[in-house]
C-alpha positions as a printed Julia matrix, in Angstrom:
323×3 Matrix{Float64}:
  16.01  -22.3   -68.66
  18.22  -24.27  -66.75
  19.77  -20.89  -65.23
  16.68  -19.67  -64.39
  15.59  -22.59  -62.25
  19.05  -22.69  -61.2
  18.82  -19.13  -59.21
  15.07  -19.66  -58.07
  16.8   -22.74  -56.04
  19.48  -20.25  -54.94
  16.7   -17.82  -53.68
  14.63  -20.51  -52.18
  17.95  -22.01  -50.35
  18.73  -18.18  -48.83
  15.22  -17.32  -47.33
  15.49  -20.27  -45.82
  19.42  -19.12  -44.23
  16.89  -16.03  -43.83
  13.82  -17.49  -41.64
  16.52  -19.52  -39.76
  18.7   -16.97  -39.02
  15.61  -14.69  -37.62
  14.28  -17.34  -35.71
  17.35  -17.82  -34.3
  17.36  -14.24  -33.1
  14.0   -14.11  -31.63
  14.71  -17.47  -29.43
  18.05  -15.21  -28.41
  16.07  -12.49  -27.31
  13.84  -15.11  -25.4
  16.33  -17.13  -24.27
  18.2   -13.77  -22.33
  14.62  -11.79  -20.94
  14.26  -15.46  -19.76
  17.8   -15.45  -18.64
  17.54  -11.68  -16.94
  14.91  -11.98  -15.42
  15.87  -15.43  -13.66
  19.62  -13.43  -13.2
  17.41  -10.24  -11.69
  15.45  -12.12   -9.36
  18.13  -14.11   -8.29
  20.2   -10.35   -7.4
  16.82   -9.79   -5.46
  16.98  -12.74   -3.65
  20.93  -12.42   -2.96
  20.5    -9.17   -1.62
  17.85   -9.87    0.55
  20.04  -12.62    2.02
  22.48  -10.19    2.56
  20.26   -7.48    4.57
  18.85  -10.32    6.59
  22.6   -11.44    7.77
  23.41   -7.76    8.07
  20.34   -6.92   11.06
  21.05  -10.27   12.91
  19.48  -13.09   14.88
  15.98  -11.71   15.56
  13.26  -13.35   17.87
  10.13  -12.74   19.08
   7.6   -10.01   17.04
  10.74   -8.65   15.22
  11.77  -12.15   13.74
   7.88  -12.2    12.62
   7.54   -8.71   11.09
  10.89   -9.71    8.8
  10.35  -11.8     6.43
  11.7   -12.19    2.75
   8.59  -10.11    1.76
   9.42   -7.05    3.96
  13.22   -6.98    3.26
  12.29   -6.56    0.07
  10.05   -3.39    0.49
  12.92   -1.78    2.52
  15.47   -2.58   -0.05
  13.03   -1.65   -2.97
  12.53    1.46   -0.43
  16.68    2.38   -0.46
  17.23    1.47   -4.13
  18.72   -2.55   -3.25
  21.39   -0.1    -1.17
  21.38   -3.24    1.96
  23.4    -0.22    3.91
  20.46    2.12    4.19
  17.85   -1.01    4.36
  19.28   -2.12    7.45
  19.22    1.57    9.11
  15.5     2.12    8.18
  14.88   -1.62    9.18
  16.49   -1.27   12.13
  14.74    2.3    13.26
  11.4     0.31   11.85
  12.23   -1.81   15.03
  13.2     0.19   17.53
  10.02    2.46   16.69
   8.17   -0.73   16.71
   9.15   -2.14   19.7
   8.34    1.22   21.68
   5.83    2.64   19.94
   4.08   -1.1    19.96
   1.37   -0.48   16.75
   0.29   -4.13   16.75
  -1.1    -3.64   19.99
  -3.62   -0.74   19.8
  -6.89   -1.54   19.71
 -10.49   -0.37   18.38
 -12.01    0.86   21.65
  -8.53    2.81   22.05
  -9.24    4.85   19.05
 -12.85    5.0    17.99
 -13.24    8.14   19.41
 -11.44    9.58   16.95
 -13.66    7.86   14.06
 -16.85    8.72   15.02
 -16.91   11.22   11.82
 -15.08    8.6     9.59
 -12.32   10.39    9.06
 -10.46    7.97    8.26
 -12.02    4.3     7.32
 -11.71    1.41    5.62
 -14.4     1.25    2.22
 -16.21   -2.37    1.66
 -14.42   -2.38   -1.95
 -11.47   -2.85   -3.56
  -9.33   -1.29   -6.83
  -8.57   -3.24   -9.61
  -6.07   -4.65   -8.05
  -7.5    -5.85   -4.78
  -5.85   -3.27   -2.9
  -7.42   -2.59    0.23
  -8.59    0.76    0.14
  -8.43    3.64    2.4
 -11.13    6.6     2.45
  -9.74   10.15    3.89
 -12.36   12.68    4.9
  -9.54   15.58    5.92
 -12.76   17.52    6.37
 -14.99   15.19    8.94
 -11.55   16.25   11.66
 -13.63   15.81   14.91
 -10.93   16.33   17.35
  -7.75   18.41   17.69
  -5.01   15.57   19.93
  -2.02   15.5    17.22
  -1.45   12.22   19.1
  -4.5    10.53   18.88
  -4.84   11.22   15.52
  -1.94    9.3    14.58
  -2.81    6.44   16.69
  -5.66    6.45   14.95
  -4.19    6.4    11.11
  -1.76    3.92   12.26
  -4.36    1.7    14.07
  -6.18    1.78   10.25
  -2.48    1.89    8.32
  -2.0    -1.58   10.62
  -5.39   -2.82   10.0
  -5.69   -2.52    6.39
  -2.15   -4.31    5.97
  -3.84   -7.12    7.69
  -7.3    -6.87    5.04
  -4.78   -6.85    2.28
  -5.4   -10.06   -0.54
  -2.81  -12.9    -0.4
   0.21  -11.84   -2.41
  -0.26   -8.33   -2.22
   1.44   -5.61   -0.26
   0.06   -2.35   -0.96
  -3.36   -0.05    0.14
  -4.9     2.92   -2.28
  -5.62    5.77   -0.46
  -8.83    7.6    -1.04
  -8.71   11.32   -0.06
 -12.21   13.02   -0.14
 -12.38   17.12    0.85
 -15.61   18.37    0.83
 -15.76   20.41    3.96
 -12.3    21.03    4.09
 -11.25   23.94    5.74
  -8.79   25.75    7.89
  -9.96   24.77   10.83
 -10.8    21.48   10.23
  -6.57   20.61    8.72
  -3.95   18.89   10.63
  -1.12   21.33   11.31
   1.92   21.04    9.65
   4.01   19.62   12.11
   1.37   17.05   12.13
   1.51   16.26    9.14
   5.16   15.76    8.88
   4.71   13.37   11.75
   2.6    11.02    9.36
   4.82   11.28    6.6
   7.68   10.41    8.31
   5.84    7.33    9.35
   4.11    6.5     6.25
   7.77    6.6     4.34
   9.39    5.51    7.49
   8.06    2.99    9.18
   5.53    1.62    6.29
   7.78    2.12    2.78
   6.46    0.47   -0.34
   2.81   -0.17    0.73
   1.21    2.74   -0.66
   0.22    2.05   -4.29
  -1.79    6.07   -5.05
  -2.9     8.21   -2.7
  -5.94    9.83   -4.67
  -7.05   13.74   -3.89
 -10.74   14.44   -5.11
 -11.87   17.78   -5.85
  -9.04   19.6    -3.31
  -9.61   23.35   -2.75
  -7.53   26.15   -3.63
  -6.02   26.7     0.28
  -5.18   22.75   -0.03
  -2.17   23.45   -2.25
   0.27   25.82    0.11
  -0.96   22.87    2.59
   0.12   20.49   -0.15
   3.69   22.47   -1.34
   4.47   22.4     2.65
   3.91   18.76    3.08
   5.52   18.03   -0.2
   8.59   19.5     0.59
   8.74   16.61    3.23
   7.76   13.64    0.44
  10.56   11.28   -1.23
   9.87   11.76   -4.92
   8.67    8.33   -5.15
   6.05    9.36   -3.02
   5.4    12.43   -4.34
   4.94   10.41   -7.86
   1.86    8.44   -5.91
   0.22   11.65   -5.1
  -2.72   12.05   -8.05
  -5.01   15.5    -8.1
  -7.88   14.34   -9.49
 -11.33   16.74  -10.12
 -14.74   14.92  -11.07
 -15.67   16.96  -14.44
 -11.8    16.71  -15.97
 -11.86   14.14  -18.57
  -8.13   12.8   -17.84
  -9.58   13.03  -14.31
 -12.33   10.58  -14.62
 -10.29    7.93  -16.95
  -7.73    7.92  -14.67
 -10.24    6.93  -11.82
 -11.42    4.74  -13.94
  -8.07    2.75  -14.2
  -7.68    2.77  -11.0
 -11.95    1.16   -9.66
 -15.2    -0.23  -11.0
 -17.4     3.17  -11.36
 -19.91    1.12   -9.61
 -18.05    0.45   -6.64
 -16.52    4.21   -6.66
 -18.64    6.53   -4.2
 -20.72    9.88   -5.72
 -18.15   11.75   -4.26
 -15.66   10.55   -5.43
 -17.12   10.97   -9.26
 -19.02    7.01   -9.32
 -22.32    5.28   -8.82
 -22.08    4.29   -5.21
 -22.63    5.26   -2.07
 -20.84    4.61    0.91
 -22.21    5.89    4.08
 -19.57    5.38    7.61
 -21.33    3.83   10.12
 -19.79    4.44   13.23
 -21.62    1.13   14.81
 -21.09   -0.99   12.5
 -17.51   -0.32   11.68
 -16.76   -0.22   15.03
 -18.19   -4.23   15.27
 -15.65   -4.88   11.96
 -13.0    -3.13   13.8
 -13.22   -5.8    16.85
 -13.61   -8.45   14.99
 -10.17   -7.81   13.16
  -8.79   -7.36   16.82
  -9.18  -10.32   17.48
  -7.15  -12.18   14.78
  -4.66   -9.17   15.23
  -4.0   -10.56   18.63
  -3.84  -14.11   17.45
  -1.81  -13.13   14.75
   1.62  -11.75   17.26
   0.43  -14.11   20.44
  -1.24  -11.14   22.38
  -3.31  -12.71   25.01
  -5.95  -10.0    24.58
  -8.98   -9.47   27.5
 -11.9    -9.63   26.02
 -13.77   -6.1    24.98
 -17.14   -5.72   25.26
 -18.51   -2.89   22.39
 -21.18   -0.65   23.43
 -23.61    0.21   20.7
 -25.86    3.23   20.11
 -28.08    2.26   22.46
 -26.01    1.74   25.2
 -26.14   -2.06   25.38
 -22.92   -3.97   24.7
 -23.0    -5.67   21.77
 -21.83   -9.75   21.78
 -17.85  -10.62   21.79
 -16.52  -11.29   18.58
 -15.7   -15.05   17.99
 -12.54  -15.66   16.73
 -11.39  -16.24   13.54
  -8.29  -18.34   12.04
  -5.14  -16.1    11.81
  -3.21  -18.31    8.96
  -4.3   -16.16    6.38
  -2.74  -13.09    7.54
   0.97  -14.15    8.26
   2.49  -12.85    4.47
   0.28  -10.0     4.7
   1.25   -8.36    7.95
   4.8    -7.86    8.7
């Protein structure tokens, strides 16, 4: 009897020792993960500091553009290689200096947007990201330069309207009415890809191509040649009658917000006059952020009368988003 009781006590002791060891293993694992996370963040910050030192002193709009979040996106786009990120960022700064995307105003590109071929949605995705809706079948002009300028304006506008702490946007592309007559030339598509990848790195979260026709497949194969692998992975083909596509759309959007052409229950009719009014308001905020002394511009409404000049709004909330 005594021996059995002694053996039982030994078992209890072994169990306690085992539980203690397990606890220590779990605790150590948690501490290692926390340490790894902190170490990783330290490495990121160190790389950002390295890149900032490498590009040297900046002034004016270039300094305003190059926030830590901005430098981090360029590093991420170049797999945290400081030299490659520096080269990429310097090319962007040169481009912004000459192209001046922050100076484009809606009244300069409004004619390109009359059909709503590219517009900012009045809803967000599940992550709170700005959504750009593109309708290539609504192409209404032939000027390559004006098409690109219009898109660049809306990219800048989408970034400005990102929620605090959010850095990416989502694209919804509706192929209703798409044909060879409405498709843009391959060269223009190549130039757009170059601008998006080269000057707006890590700004695109996902591009959902809804119900693209067969004739688009050859067009996309030509475009895909210019896409880097990371960008190509963000391009998703979706079809309203395909179960997997429906689930994919639900993973990004609330079906009550999503317009019917994208498989949702919502409705979204493009109103050029109303959209122009919203863009004019945003132009005021953009000018204030960049310190540009814009002259007042009146948007003519559908009846030919001038709409009231929009009132300026505080620009502070967008300070972190435009870079």
